[in-house]
Coordinates of C-alpha atoms and ligand atoms in Angstrom, one line a residue:
X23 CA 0.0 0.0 0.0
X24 CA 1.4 3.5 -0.9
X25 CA 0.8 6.5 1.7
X26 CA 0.2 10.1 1.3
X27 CA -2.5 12.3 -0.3
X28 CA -3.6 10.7 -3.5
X29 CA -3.4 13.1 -6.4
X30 CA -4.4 13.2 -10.0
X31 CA -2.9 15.3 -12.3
X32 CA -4.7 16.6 -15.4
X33 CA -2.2 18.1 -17.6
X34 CA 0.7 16.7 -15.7
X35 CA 3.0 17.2 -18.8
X36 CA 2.7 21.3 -18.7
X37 CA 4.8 23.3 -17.2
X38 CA 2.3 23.5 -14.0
X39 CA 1.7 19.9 -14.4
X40 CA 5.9 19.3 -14.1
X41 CA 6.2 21.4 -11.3
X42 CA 3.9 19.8 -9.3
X43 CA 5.7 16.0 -9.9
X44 CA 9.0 17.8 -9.2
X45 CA 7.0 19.1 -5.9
X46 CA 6.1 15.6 -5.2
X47 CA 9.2 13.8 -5.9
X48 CA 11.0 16.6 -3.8
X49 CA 8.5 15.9 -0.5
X50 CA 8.8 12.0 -0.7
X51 CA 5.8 9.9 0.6
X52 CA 3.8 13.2 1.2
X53 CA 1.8 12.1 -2.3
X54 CA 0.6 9.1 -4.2
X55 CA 0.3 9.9 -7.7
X56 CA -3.0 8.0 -9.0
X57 CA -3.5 9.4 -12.2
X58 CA -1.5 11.6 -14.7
X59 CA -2.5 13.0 -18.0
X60 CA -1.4 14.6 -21.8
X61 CA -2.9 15.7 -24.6
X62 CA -0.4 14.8 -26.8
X63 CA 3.1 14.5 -25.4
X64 CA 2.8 10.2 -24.8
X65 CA 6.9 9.7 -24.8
X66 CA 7.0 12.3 -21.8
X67 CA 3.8 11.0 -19.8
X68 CA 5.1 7.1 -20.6
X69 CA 8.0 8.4 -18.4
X70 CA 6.5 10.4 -15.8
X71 CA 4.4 6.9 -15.4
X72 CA 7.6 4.9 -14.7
X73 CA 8.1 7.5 -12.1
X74 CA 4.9 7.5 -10.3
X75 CA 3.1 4.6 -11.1
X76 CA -0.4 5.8 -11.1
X77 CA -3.2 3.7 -11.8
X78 CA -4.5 5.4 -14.4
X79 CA -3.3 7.5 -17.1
X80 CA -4.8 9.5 -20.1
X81 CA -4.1 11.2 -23.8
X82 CA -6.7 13.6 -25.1
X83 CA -5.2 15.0 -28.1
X84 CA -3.7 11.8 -30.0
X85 CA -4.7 8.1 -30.5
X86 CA -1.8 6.4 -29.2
X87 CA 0.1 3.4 -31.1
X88 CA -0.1 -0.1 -30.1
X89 CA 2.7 -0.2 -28.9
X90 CA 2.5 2.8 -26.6
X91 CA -0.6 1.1 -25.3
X92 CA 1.4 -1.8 -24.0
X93 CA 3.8 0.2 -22.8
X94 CA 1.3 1.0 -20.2
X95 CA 0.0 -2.2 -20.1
X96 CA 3.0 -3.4 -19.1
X97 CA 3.7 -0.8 -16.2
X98 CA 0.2 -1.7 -14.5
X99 CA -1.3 1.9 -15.6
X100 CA -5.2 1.5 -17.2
X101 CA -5.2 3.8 -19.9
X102 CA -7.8 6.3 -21.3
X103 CA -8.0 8.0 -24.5
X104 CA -10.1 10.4 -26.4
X105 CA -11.6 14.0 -25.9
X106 CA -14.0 12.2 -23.0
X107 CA -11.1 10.9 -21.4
X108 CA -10.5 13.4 -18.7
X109 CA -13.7 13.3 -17.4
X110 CA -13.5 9.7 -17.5
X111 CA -10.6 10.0 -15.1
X112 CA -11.9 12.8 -13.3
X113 CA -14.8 10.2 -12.3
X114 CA -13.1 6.9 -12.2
X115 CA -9.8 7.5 -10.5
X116 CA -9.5 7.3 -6.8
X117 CA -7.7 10.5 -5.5
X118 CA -8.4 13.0 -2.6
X119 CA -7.4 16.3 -4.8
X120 CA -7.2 16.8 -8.2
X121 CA -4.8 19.3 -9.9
X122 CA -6.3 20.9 -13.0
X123 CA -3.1 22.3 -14.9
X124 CA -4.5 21.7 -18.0
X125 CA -4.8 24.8 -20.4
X126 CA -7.6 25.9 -21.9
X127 CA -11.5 25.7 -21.8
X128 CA -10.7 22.0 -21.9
X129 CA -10.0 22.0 -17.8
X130 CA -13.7 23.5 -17.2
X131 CA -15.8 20.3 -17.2
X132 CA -13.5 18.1 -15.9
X133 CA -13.4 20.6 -12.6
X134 CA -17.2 20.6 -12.5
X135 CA -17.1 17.3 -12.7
X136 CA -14.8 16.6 -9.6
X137 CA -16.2 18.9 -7.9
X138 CA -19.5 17.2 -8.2
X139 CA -17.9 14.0 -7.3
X140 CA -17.5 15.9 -4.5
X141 CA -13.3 16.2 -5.1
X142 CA -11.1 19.1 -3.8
X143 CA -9.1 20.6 -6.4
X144 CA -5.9 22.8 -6.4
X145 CA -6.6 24.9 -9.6
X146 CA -4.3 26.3 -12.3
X147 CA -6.6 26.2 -14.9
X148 CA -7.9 29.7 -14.6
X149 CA -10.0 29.2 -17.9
X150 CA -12.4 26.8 -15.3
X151 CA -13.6 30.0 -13.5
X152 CA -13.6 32.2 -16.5
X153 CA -16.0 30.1 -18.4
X154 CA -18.2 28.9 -15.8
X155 CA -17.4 30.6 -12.4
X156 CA -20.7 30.9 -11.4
X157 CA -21.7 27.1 -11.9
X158 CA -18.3 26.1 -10.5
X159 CA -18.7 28.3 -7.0
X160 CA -22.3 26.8 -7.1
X161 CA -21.2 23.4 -7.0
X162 CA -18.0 23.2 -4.5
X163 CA -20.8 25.0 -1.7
X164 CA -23.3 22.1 -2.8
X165 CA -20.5 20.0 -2.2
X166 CA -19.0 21.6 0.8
X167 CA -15.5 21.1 -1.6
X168 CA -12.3 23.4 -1.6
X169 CA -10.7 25.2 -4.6
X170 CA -7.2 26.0 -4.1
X171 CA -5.4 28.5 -6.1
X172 CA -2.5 27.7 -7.9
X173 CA -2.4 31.1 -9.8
X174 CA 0.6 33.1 -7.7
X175 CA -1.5 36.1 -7.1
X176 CA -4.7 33.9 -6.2
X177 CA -2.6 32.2 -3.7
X178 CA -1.0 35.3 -2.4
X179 CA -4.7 36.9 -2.0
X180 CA -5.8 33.2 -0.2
X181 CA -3.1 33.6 2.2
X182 CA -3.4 37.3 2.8
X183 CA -6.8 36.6 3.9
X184 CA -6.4 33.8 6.6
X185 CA -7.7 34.7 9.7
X186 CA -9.8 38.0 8.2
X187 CA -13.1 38.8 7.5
X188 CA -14.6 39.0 4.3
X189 CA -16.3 41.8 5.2
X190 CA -13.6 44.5 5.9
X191 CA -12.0 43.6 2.4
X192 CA -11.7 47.1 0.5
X193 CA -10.1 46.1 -2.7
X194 CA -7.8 43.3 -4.1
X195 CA -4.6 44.6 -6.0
X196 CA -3.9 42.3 -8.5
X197 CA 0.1 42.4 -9.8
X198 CA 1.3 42.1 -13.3
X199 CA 4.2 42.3 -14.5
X200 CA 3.1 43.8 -17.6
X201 CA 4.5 41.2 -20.1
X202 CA 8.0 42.2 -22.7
X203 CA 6.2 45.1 -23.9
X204 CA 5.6 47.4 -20.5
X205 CA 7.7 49.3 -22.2
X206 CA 7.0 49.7 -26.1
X207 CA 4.9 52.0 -27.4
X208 CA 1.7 51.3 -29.0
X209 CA 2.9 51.6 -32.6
X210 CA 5.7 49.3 -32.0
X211 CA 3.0 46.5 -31.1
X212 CA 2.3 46.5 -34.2
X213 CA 5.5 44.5 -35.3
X214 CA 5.6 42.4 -32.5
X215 CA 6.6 38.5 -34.3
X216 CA 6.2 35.3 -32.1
X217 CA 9.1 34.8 -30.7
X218 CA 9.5 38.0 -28.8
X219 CA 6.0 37.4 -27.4
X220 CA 7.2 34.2 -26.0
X221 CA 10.2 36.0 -24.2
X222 CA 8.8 36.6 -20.7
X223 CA 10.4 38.9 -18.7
X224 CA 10.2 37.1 -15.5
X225 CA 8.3 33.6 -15.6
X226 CA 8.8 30.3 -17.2
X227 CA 5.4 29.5 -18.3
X228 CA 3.3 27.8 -21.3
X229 CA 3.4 29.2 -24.8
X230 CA -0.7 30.4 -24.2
X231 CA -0.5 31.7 -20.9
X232 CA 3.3 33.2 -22.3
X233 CA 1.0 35.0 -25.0
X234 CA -1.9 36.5 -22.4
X235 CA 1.1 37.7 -20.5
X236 CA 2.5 39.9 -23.3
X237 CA -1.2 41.2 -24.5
X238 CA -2.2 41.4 -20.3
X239 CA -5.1 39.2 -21.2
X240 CA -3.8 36.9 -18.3
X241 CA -4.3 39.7 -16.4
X242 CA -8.2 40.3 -17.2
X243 CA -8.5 36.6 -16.8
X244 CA -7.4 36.6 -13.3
X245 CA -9.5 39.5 -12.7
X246 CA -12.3 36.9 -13.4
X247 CA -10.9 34.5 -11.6
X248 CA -10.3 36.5 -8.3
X249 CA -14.1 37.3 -8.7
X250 CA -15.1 34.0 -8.3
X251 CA -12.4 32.5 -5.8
X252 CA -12.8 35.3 -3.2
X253 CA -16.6 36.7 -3.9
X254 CA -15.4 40.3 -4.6
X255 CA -17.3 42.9 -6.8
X256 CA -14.9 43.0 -10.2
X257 CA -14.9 46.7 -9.7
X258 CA -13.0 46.7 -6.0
X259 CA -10.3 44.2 -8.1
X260 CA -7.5 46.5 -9.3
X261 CA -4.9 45.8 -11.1
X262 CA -1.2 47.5 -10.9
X263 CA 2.0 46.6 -12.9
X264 CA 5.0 45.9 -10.6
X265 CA 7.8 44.8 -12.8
X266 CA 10.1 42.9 -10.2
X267 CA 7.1 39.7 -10.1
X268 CA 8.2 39.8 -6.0
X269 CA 4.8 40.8 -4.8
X270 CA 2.3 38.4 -5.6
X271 CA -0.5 40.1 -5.1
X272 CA -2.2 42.4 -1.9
X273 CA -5.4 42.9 0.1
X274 CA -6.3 46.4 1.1
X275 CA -8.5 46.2 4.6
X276 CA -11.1 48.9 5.3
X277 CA -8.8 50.1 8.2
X278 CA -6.4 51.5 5.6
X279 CA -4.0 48.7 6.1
X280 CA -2.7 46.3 3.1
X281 CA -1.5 42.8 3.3
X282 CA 1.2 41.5 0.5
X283 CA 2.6 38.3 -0.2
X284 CA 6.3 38.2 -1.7
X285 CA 8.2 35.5 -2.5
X286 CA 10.6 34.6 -5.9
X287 CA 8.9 34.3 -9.1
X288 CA 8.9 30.8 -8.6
X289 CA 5.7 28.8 -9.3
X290 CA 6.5 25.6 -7.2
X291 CA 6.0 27.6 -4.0
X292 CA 2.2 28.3 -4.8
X293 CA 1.7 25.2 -6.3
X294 CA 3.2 23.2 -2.8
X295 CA 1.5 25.3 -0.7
X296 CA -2.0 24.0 -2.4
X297 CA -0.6 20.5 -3.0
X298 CA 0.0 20.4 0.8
X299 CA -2.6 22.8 2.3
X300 CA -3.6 23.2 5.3
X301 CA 0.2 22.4 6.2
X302 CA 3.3 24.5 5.0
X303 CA 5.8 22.3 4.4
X304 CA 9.5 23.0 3.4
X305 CA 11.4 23.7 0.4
X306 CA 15.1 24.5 -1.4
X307 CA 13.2 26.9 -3.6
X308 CA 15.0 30.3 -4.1
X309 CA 14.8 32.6 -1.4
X310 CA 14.5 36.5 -1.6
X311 CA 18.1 38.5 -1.3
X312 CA 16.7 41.7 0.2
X313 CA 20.5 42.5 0.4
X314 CA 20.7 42.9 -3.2
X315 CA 16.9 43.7 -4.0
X316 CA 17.4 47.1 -4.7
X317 CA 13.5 48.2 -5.0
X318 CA 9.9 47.4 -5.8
X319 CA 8.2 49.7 -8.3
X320 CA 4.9 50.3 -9.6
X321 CA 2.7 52.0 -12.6
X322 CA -0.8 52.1 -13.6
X323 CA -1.6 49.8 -17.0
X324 CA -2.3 51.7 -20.2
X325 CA -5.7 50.5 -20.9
X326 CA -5.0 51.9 -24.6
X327 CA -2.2 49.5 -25.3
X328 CA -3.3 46.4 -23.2
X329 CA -6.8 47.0 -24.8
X330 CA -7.5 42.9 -23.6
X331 CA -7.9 44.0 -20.3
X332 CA -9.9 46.4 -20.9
X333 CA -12.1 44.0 -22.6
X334 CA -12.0 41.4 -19.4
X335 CA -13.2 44.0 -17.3
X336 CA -15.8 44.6 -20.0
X337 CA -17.2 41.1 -20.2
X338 CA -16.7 40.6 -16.2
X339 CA -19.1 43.4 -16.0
X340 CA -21.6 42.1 -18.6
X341 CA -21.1 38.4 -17.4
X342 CA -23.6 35.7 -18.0
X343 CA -21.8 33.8 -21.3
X344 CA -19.9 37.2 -21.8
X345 CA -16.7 36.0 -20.1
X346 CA -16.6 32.4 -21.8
X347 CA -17.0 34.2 -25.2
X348 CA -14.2 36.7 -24.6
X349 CA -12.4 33.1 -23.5
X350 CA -12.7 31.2 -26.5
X351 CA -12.4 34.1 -28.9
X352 CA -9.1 34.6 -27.1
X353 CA -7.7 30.9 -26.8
X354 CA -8.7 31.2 -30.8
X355 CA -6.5 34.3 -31.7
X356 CA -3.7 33.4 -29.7
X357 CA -4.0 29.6 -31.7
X358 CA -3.6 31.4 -34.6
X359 CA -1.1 34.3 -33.7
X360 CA 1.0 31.5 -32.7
X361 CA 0.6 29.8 -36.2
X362 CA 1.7 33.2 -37.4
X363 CA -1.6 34.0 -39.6
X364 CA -2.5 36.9 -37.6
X365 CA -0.5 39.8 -36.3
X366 CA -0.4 40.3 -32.3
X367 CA -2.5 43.3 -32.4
X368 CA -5.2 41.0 -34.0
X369 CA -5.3 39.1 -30.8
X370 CA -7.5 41.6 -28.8
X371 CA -9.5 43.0 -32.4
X372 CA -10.7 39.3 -32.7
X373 CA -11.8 39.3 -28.9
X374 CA -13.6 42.7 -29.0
X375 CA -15.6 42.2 -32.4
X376 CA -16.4 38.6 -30.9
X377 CA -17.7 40.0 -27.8
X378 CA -19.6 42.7 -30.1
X379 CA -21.9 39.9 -32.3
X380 CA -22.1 37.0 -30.3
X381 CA -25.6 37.4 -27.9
X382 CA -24.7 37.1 -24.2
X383 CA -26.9 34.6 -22.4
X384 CA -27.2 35.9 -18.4
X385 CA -27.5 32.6 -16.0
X386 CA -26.4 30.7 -18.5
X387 CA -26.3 26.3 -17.7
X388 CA -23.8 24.2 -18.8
X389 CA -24.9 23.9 -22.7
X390 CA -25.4 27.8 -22.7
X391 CA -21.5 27.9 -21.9
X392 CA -20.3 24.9 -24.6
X393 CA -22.2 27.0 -27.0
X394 CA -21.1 30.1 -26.1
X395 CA -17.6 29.0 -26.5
X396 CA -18.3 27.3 -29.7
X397 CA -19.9 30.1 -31.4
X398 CA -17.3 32.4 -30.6
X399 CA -14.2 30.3 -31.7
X400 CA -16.4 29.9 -35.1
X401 CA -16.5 33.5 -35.4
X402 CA -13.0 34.2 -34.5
X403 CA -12.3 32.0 -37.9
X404 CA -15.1 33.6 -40.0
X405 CA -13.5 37.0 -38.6
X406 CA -10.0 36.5 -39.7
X407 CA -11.1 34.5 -43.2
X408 CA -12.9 38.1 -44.2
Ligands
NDP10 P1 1.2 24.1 -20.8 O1 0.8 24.4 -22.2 O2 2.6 24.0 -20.4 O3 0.6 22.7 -20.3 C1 -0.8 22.4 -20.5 C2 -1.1 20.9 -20.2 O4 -2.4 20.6 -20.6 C3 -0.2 19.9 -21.0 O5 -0.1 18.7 -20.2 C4 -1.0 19.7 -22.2 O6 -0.6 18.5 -22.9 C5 -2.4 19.6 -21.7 N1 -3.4 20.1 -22.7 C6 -3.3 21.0 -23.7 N2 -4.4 21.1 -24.3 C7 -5.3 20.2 -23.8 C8 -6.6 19.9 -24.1 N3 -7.3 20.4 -25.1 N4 -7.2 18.9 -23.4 C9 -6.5 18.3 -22.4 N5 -5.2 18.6 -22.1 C10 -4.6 19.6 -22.8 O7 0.4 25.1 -19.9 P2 0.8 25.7 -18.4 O8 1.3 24.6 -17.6 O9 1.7 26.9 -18.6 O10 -0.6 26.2 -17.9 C11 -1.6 25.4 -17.5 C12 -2.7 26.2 -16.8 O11 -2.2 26.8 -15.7 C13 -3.2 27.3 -17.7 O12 -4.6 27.5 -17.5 C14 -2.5 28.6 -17.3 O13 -3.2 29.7 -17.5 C15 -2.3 28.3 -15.8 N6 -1.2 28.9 -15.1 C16 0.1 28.6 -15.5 C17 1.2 29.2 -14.9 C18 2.5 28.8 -15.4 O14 3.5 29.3 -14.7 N7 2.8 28.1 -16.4 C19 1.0 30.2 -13.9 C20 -0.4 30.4 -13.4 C21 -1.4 29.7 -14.1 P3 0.7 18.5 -24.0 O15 1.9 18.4 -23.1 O16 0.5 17.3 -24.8 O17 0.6 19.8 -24.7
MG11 MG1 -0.8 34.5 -12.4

């Protein structure tokens, strides 16, 4: 019999999904790794299996080969594949927390899902509570289930507010880093090619997430996000730009006093902290030199050159479908900045005139949200094939 806190991971071969095997190889026999999952990267999860040994493993994005198959055969691991497969894990696997680091809408239902099976979940996939926050909060109170932030500033806002009341929050102060272009001009976004997108500044992330970084989209995702986790008004969520990525993220209190979190721009210290929650446990992770940190700076975004923030605010406001659309209409353009057939500036054009034709639906149910999102990355395509 193996010990610890049975996990599944969805999207265990992602950047997230890494960190959080290197978190649970680091504190040994804290964890049992049940069930691990790809989209498309078999050769990497095949190994991550041999390491863990779950009992169940799955590929969404690929059919794999024969012989892949047996390779799993062989190591003991029952294997799923197909679009439905992460749900299929979601339900059959036996675990005590599930990790969503998938990217994308994708990670939505399988949450719900868990969640329903009344699951706790430590969540990266922010996309879950953009699409369907309202449905998602809904069903962890039904289910009297937890949903621990991965995000850094979500968990730097979680623990800012241990031990205080909801009541005397004032505002959250969401920090960004404001991406490789804080510093260009508007005109000069208009030459901005791939690969300097992908050159973050200060994190080591996914090529998508990498993308909302540089246009600040991440930015107005998380705005939705903090909205749901912590049951703030979007309009007392603020967002300031503090290059150094040392403060996480703040709480102001109605007294006039703030609460920060620092730390290094490190993700593994988040994503232990809700891998091991309620305990803190240990690490080697970098530590902060405040001998050599020489300051900590801050500036107001330029909602003319991040214009997808503004639109984030803009379809938190409206909400209903609003927020899924601006989702999938986003996930869409940066598909196909990526695939370098539209220019970065395109990215936030395709989101606004998506948000502009496709009707909002307010309370919307499950199917209101699939459809949403599948309307709006069909218009995205009609949009850029004009
Ligand atoms: P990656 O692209 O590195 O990894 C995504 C994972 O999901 C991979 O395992 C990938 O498989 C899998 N995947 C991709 N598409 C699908 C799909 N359609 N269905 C099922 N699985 C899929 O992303 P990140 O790890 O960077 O980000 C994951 C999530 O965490 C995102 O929502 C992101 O916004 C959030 N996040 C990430 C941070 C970071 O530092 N990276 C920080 C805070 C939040 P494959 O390997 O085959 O591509
Ligand atoms: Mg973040």
């Amino acid at each position: 019999m193996r010990s610890g806190k049975k996990i599944a991971i969805l999207g265990a071969t992602g950047s997230i999904g890494q960190n959080c095997l290197h978190v649970a190889e680091k504190l040994s026999g804290e964890f049992n790794v049940t069930a691990l999952t790809t989209n498309k990267n078999i050769s990497l999860l095949i190994d991550q299996v041999k390491r863990f040994r779950p009992h169940m493993a799955a590929v969404t994005g690929v059919i794999p080969t024969e012989q892949q198959q047996q390779s799993f055969k062989q190591l003991g691991t029952r294997l799923f594949f197909g679009q439905d497969s992460l749900v299929e894990i979601v339900r059959e696997a036996d675990y005590e927390l599930l990790i969503n680091s998938v990217v994308g809408a994708a990670g939505f239902v399988p949450t719900l899902t868990a969640l329903e099976a009344g699951k706790n979940i430590a969540l990266a996939n922010k996309e879950t509570l953009v699409v369907g926050g309202e449905l998602i909060i809904q069903a962890a109170r039904k289910h009297g289930r937890t949903i621990l932030p991965i995000d850094s500033e979500h968990s730097a806002i979680f623990q800012c507010l241990i031990g205080e009341d909801h009541n005397t929050i004032e505002e959250i102060i969401l920090t960004a880093s404001g991406g490789p272009f804080r510093t260009w001009s508007k005109e000069q976004l208009f030459s901005v090619t791939v690969e300097q997108a992908l050159n973050h500044p200060n994190w080591s992330m996914g090529n998508k997430i990498t993308i909302d970084s540089a246009t600040m989209m991440n930015k107005g995702l998380e705005v939705i996000e903090a909205k749901w986790l912590f049951h703030v008004p979007v309009n007392k969520i603020r967002v300031v730009i503090h290059p150094q990525s040392i403060i996480h993220s703040m709480v102001a209190f109605y007294d006039g006093s703030v609460k920060a979190q620092l730390g290094e721009p490190d993700m593994r210290v988040p994503i232990q902290l809700a891998m091991t929650y309620p305990q803190r446990k240990p690490s080697e992770f970098p530590r902060i030199d405040f001998g050599t940190l020489k300051s900590l700076t801050f500036e107001e975004p330029d909602p003319n050159k991040f214009r997808a923030l503004a639109l984030a605010y803009q379809a938190a406001e409206t909400g209903g479908t609003a927020p899924a659309v601006m989702n999938a209409a986003n996930e869409t353009a940066v598909r196909l900045f990526l695939e370098e057939k539209i220019s970065f500036i395109r990215i936030a054009e395709c989101i606004e005139e998506t948000l502009d034709k496709i009707k909002i639906v307010s309370h919307p149910g499950l199917e209101d949200l699939l459809q949403a999102d599948k309307q709006a990355r069909a218009h995205v395509m009609q949009f850029i094939g004009d």
